[in-house]
Amino acid sequence: MRTHYCGLVDETLIGQTVTLAGWTDVARNLGGVCFIDLRDHEGIVQVTVEPDNAEAFAVAASLGYEDVIQVEGVVRARHAVNEKIRTGKVEVIASRITVLNKAAPLPFHAHENPGEDIRLKYRYLDLRRPEMQRMQRTRIRLVQALRRWLDARGFQDIETPILTKATPEGARDFLVPARMHPGEFYALPQSPQLFKQILMIAGFDRYYQVARCFRDEALRADRQLEFTQLDMEFAFVRERDVQDTVEAMIRDVFREVIGVELADPFPRMTWAEAMRRYGSDKPDLRNPLELVDVAELVKDCGFAVFSGAANDPKGRVVALRIPGGASLSRKQIDEYAAHAAKFGAKGLAYARIDGNGAVNSPIAKFFAEDAFAALLAHVGADKGDIVFFGAGPYNRTSEFMGAVRLKAGRDFGLVEEGWRPLWVTDFPMFEWDEEEQRYVALHHPFTAPAVDDIEQLRADPASAVSRGYDMVLNGNEIGGGSIRIHRPEMQSAVFELLGIGAEEAQAKFGFLLDALKYGAPPHGGIAFGIDRIAALMAGTDSIRDVIPFPKTTTAQCLMTGAPSPVPDEQLAEVHVRVREESLQK
């Protein structure tokens, strides 16, 4: 139906007859001549319809927005060059126009950006927009580049099951009833983790897969129920073997896809340092603000919130200096406190230093004058600055002060341009879950501890460090991995520390424990979030922009109406019945 793409018509085709097909982006009838901006996935070209071609002119005059047409004509140089588009030096003089399909009145124009609900309901129209085409093609080029890189280096692309065993350790599984096994269920994979480990035991050495994964969890701008990972696994490796390989891959792929040169090598930082300096395990290094510990200076102050946390071995008192922050109004300061509260803060103290050096702070009265001056000096506060203070349990205080740091960096225009990659290493092996009153794995329960002594691990699990590592870019975790446990005795010990007894471990993970008995090599790997990397490359804050058919934050597909009720007859086939009380919630 066409000889060329609209967006690829150029001066080399001048004088030639071409056949094009696409959508009428704009149709302008100026009386003496008609102009059509004809669009396909490669771009736009101007079609000119002259009045001496009565048949084509009549068709052109009747065209509406987004009508699908075929145009035959001759390419000629444009008198008025349009430098804004790739085809701006040429036009096509139409000899024949065929309407392939008329478009009904549209809910929004392709050059508009309506609300997200409208965009998702009419996703096929949203995806026609040039900006959305650009972002989707960025994602396509990313995946192509990753595959080429890995294929060229001997990695083997191996598919793993979509219908698998439910192993609920982390997010909720999506369950699928097994028709042929009444009362039993498959689960959709949260990741190919266990299968890729078993592939290492099976001797495949270097594996990768662009894998679809599923997690039944709350959605955010950077989370979806179904998402895509690049999963990788290596046999006979230590941490640096994995890290150095994938770092080179990411550097090469960023250069190929968007022409960006990333640092070589990536800097490295332990989890403990990242939390201490930035209050985050995925710090954005483009933001120059850093947290400063002040516990030693407030242990004996009269402010119980500070002194209590400062004298608690598990507590933290920390300050954040914001240059120029004295310009904040009281209302704006309250907005910072409300923002910190979202991350667990019970309050946010502050000290504001005006242009004359005068200090305004609700907590100054709890300190001797020289002690408070020493506190501000320790933080480096100067005229025109504001200092925010946080206190409480170490991790929670770090988290909410890290959130304040990010907000301040944005609000005050401190975030630098460019790309700042980082390796974060040496994560804690476990964290204590107050609600469940047990340890949970910080990465996942198959991550190897830094110590190889089981009794040493059992003696002090709270202090155990894992062999986990994350790749961070501009404050986003784009990849996470670890060296895995390859000895069954250690895996059983870790399950035990996580409150998974021997019987439960056998029921959930017996196939893995059995496989580890038969000569499992040391192995490790990593998984990269394709959606997140594509969003960064495309310059959007939401991964929904780079996923063709995403769900809303309420876990719905507005275009198809999923999820939706299923007839009782269909439910009966899979031995499922919906409880009435569930429908009433």
Coordinates of C-alpha atoms in Angstrom, one line a residue, residues 136-369:
Q136 CA 7.9 3.7 23.1
R137 CA 10.6 3.6 20.5
T138 CA 13.2 4.5 23.1
R139 CA 12.1 1.5 25.1
I140 CA 12.3 -0.7 21.9
R141 CA 15.8 0.5 21.2
L142 CA 16.8 -0.2 24.8
V143 CA 15.7 -3.8 24.7
Q144 CA 17.2 -4.3 21.3
A145 CA 20.6 -2.9 22.5
L146 CA 20.6 -5.1 25.6
R147 CA 19.9 -8.2 23.6
R148 CA 22.6 -7.4 21.1
W149 CA 25.1 -6.8 23.8
L150 CA 24.3 -10.0 25.7
D151 CA 24.1 -12.2 22.6
A152 CA 27.5 -11.0 21.4
R153 CA 29.0 -12.1 24.8
G154 CA 27.8 -15.6 25.0
F155 CA 24.8 -15.1 27.3
Q156 CA 22.0 -17.6 26.6
D157 CA 18.4 -16.4 26.4
I158 CA 16.3 -19.0 28.2
E159 CA 12.6 -18.8 29.0
T160 CA 11.3 -19.7 32.4
P161 CA 7.7 -20.6 33.4
I162 CA 4.9 -18.1 33.7
L163 CA 2.7 -20.6 35.6
T164 CA 4.8 -21.6 38.6
K165 CA 4.6 -22.4 42.4
A166 CA 3.4 -19.9 44.9
T167 CA 6.2 -18.9 47.2
P168 CA 4.9 -15.9 49.2
E169 CA 8.0 -14.2 50.6
G170 CA 7.7 -10.6 49.7
A171 CA 4.9 -9.1 47.6
R172 CA 1.6 -10.9 47.1
D173 CA 1.4 -13.5 44.4
F174 CA -1.2 -13.4 41.6
L175 CA -2.8 -16.8 41.9
V176 CA -4.2 -18.9 38.9
P177 CA -6.6 -21.7 39.7
A178 CA -5.6 -25.1 38.2
R179 CA -8.6 -26.6 36.5
M180 CA -7.2 -30.0 36.3
H181 CA -6.2 -30.0 40.0
P182 CA -9.2 -28.8 42.0
G183 CA -8.3 -26.6 45.0
E184 CA -4.8 -26.1 43.8
F185 CA -3.2 -23.0 42.3
Y186 CA -0.4 -21.8 40.1
A187 CA 1.2 -18.4 40.8
L188 CA 2.5 -15.9 38.3
P189 CA 6.2 -15.3 38.8
Q190 CA 7.3 -12.3 40.8
S191 CA 10.7 -12.9 39.2
P192 CA 12.5 -15.9 37.5
Q193 CA 14.8 -16.0 40.6
L194 CA 14.7 -19.6 41.5
F195 CA 14.6 -20.9 37.9
K196 CA 17.7 -18.9 37.0
Q197 CA 19.5 -20.3 40.0
I198 CA 18.5 -23.8 38.9
L199 CA 19.8 -23.0 35.4
M200 CA 23.2 -22.3 37.0
I201 CA 23.1 -25.7 38.8
A202 CA 22.1 -27.2 35.4
G203 CA 25.4 -25.9 33.9
F204 CA 24.2 -23.1 31.6
D205 CA 26.8 -20.7 33.0
R206 CA 25.5 -17.4 31.7
Y207 CA 21.7 -16.8 31.4
Y208 CA 19.5 -13.8 30.5
Q209 CA 15.9 -13.2 29.9
V210 CA 13.7 -10.2 29.2
A211 CA 11.1 -11.5 31.6
R212 CA 7.5 -10.5 32.4
C213 CA 7.0 -10.4 36.2
F214 CA 3.9 -9.9 38.4
R215 CA 3.4 -8.5 41.9
D216 CA 0.1 -7.9 43.5
E217 CA 1.1 -4.7 45.3
A218 CA 0.1 -1.0 45.5
L219 CA 0.9 1.0 42.4
R220 CA 2.9 4.2 42.2
A221 CA 4.5 6.2 39.4
D222 CA 7.4 3.7 39.3
R223 CA 5.4 0.5 40.1
Q224 CA 3.0 -1.7 38.0
L225 CA 1.3 -5.0 38.7
E226 CA 3.1 -6.5 35.7
F227 CA 6.5 -5.3 34.6
T228 CA 9.5 -6.2 32.6
Q229 CA 12.9 -7.2 33.9
L230 CA 16.2 -8.0 32.3
D231 CA 17.2 -11.0 34.5
M232 CA 20.8 -12.3 34.4
E233 CA 22.7 -15.0 36.2
F234 CA 26.3 -16.1 36.2
A235 CA 28.0 -19.2 37.5
F236 CA 31.4 -19.2 39.3
V237 CA 31.5 -15.5 40.1
R238 CA 32.1 -13.1 42.9
E239 CA 30.4 -9.7 43.3
R240 CA 32.9 -7.7 41.1
D241 CA 32.6 -10.2 38.3
V242 CA 28.9 -9.5 38.0
Q243 CA 29.2 -5.8 38.7
D244 CA 32.0 -5.1 36.2
T245 CA 30.2 -7.0 33.4
V246 CA 26.8 -5.3 33.8
E247 CA 28.3 -1.9 34.4
A248 CA 30.1 -2.1 31.0
M249 CA 26.7 -3.2 29.5
I250 CA 24.8 -0.3 30.9
R251 CA 27.5 2.2 29.8
D252 CA 27.5 0.8 26.3
V253 CA 23.7 0.7 26.0
F254 CA 23.3 4.3 27.2
R255 CA 25.8 5.4 24.7
E256 CA 24.1 3.6 21.9
V257 CA 20.5 4.4 22.7
I258 CA 20.6 8.1 23.8
G259 CA 24.2 9.1 23.3
V260 CA 25.0 9.5 26.9
E261 CA 28.5 8.8 28.4
L262 CA 28.2 7.4 31.9
A263 CA 31.1 7.5 34.5
D264 CA 33.8 4.9 34.1
P265 CA 34.0 3.3 36.6
F266 CA 30.8 3.9 38.6
P267 CA 31.5 5.1 42.1
R268 CA 30.7 2.7 45.0
M269 CA 29.2 3.3 48.3
T270 CA 28.1 0.9 51.1
W271 CA 24.5 0.9 52.3
A272 CA 25.6 2.3 55.7
E273 CA 27.3 5.3 54.1
A274 CA 24.4 6.0 51.8
M275 CA 22.0 6.0 54.7
R276 CA 24.3 8.1 56.8
R277 CA 25.0 10.8 54.2
Y278 CA 21.8 10.8 52.2
G279 CA 19.1 9.0 54.1
S280 CA 18.4 6.6 51.2
D281 CA 19.7 3.4 49.8
K282 CA 19.3 4.9 46.3
P283 CA 20.8 8.4 46.7
D284 CA 20.6 10.9 44.0
L285 CA 24.1 12.2 43.7
R286 CA 23.1 15.2 41.6
N287 CA 21.7 16.7 44.8
P288 CA 24.6 18.2 46.8
L289 CA 22.8 18.3 50.1
E290 CA 24.0 15.9 52.8
L291 CA 22.8 14.8 56.3
V292 CA 25.0 15.6 59.3
D293 CA 24.9 13.5 62.5
V294 CA 24.6 15.7 65.6
A295 CA 23.8 13.2 68.3
E296 CA 27.0 13.8 70.3
L297 CA 26.1 17.5 70.5
V298 CA 22.5 17.0 71.8
K299 CA 22.8 14.2 74.3
D300 CA 22.5 16.5 77.3
C301 CA 20.2 19.1 75.8
G302 CA 16.8 19.9 77.4
F303 CA 14.8 18.7 74.4
A304 CA 13.8 15.2 75.2
V305 CA 13.0 14.2 71.6
F306 CA 16.7 14.9 70.7
S307 CA 18.4 13.7 73.9
G308 CA 16.3 10.5 74.0
A309 CA 17.2 9.5 70.4
A310 CA 20.8 10.6 70.9
N311 CA 21.2 8.3 73.9
D312 CA 19.5 5.4 72.3
P313 CA 22.0 3.0 70.5
K314 CA 19.3 2.5 67.8
G315 CA 18.4 6.1 67.5
R316 CA 19.6 9.0 65.4
V317 CA 19.6 12.8 65.5
V318 CA 20.5 14.4 62.2
A319 CA 20.6 17.8 60.6
L320 CA 20.1 19.1 57.0
R321 CA 21.4 22.5 56.1
I322 CA 19.7 24.2 53.1
P323 CA 21.7 27.2 51.7
G324 CA 19.3 30.1 51.2
G325 CA 16.6 28.3 53.0
A326 CA 15.8 31.2 55.4
S327 CA 13.6 32.5 52.6
L328 CA 11.0 29.8 53.5
S329 CA 7.8 31.1 55.0
R330 CA 6.3 29.5 58.1
K331 CA 3.6 27.9 55.8
Q332 CA 6.4 26.4 53.6
I333 CA 8.2 25.1 56.7
D334 CA 5.0 23.4 57.7
E335 CA 4.7 21.9 54.2
Y336 CA 8.2 20.3 54.8
A337 CA 7.0 18.9 58.1
A338 CA 3.9 17.4 56.4
H339 CA 6.1 15.9 53.7
A340 CA 8.4 14.4 56.4
A341 CA 5.3 13.0 58.2
K342 CA 4.5 10.9 55.1
F343 CA 7.7 9.0 55.7
G344 CA 7.2 8.5 59.4
A345 CA 8.3 11.7 61.0
K346 CA 6.5 12.8 64.2
G347 CA 7.9 16.3 63.8
L348 CA 10.5 18.4 62.1
A349 CA 12.5 20.9 64.1
Y350 CA 14.2 23.9 62.4
A351 CA 16.5 26.8 62.9
R352 CA 16.3 29.7 60.5
I353 CA 19.3 32.2 60.3
D354 CA 18.4 35.5 58.7
G355 CA 20.6 37.8 56.7
N356 CA 21.9 39.5 59.8
G357 CA 22.8 36.2 61.5
A358 CA 19.8 36.2 63.9
V359 CA 18.5 32.7 64.7
N360 CA 14.8 31.9 64.9
S361 CA 14.2 28.4 66.2
P362 CA 11.5 26.8 68.4
I363 CA 14.1 24.5 69.9
A364 CA 16.7 27.1 70.8
K365 CA 15.2 27.5 74.3
F366 CA 16.2 24.0 75.2
F367 CA 19.9 24.7 74.7
A368 CA 22.5 27.0 76.3
E369 CA 23.3 29.8 73.8

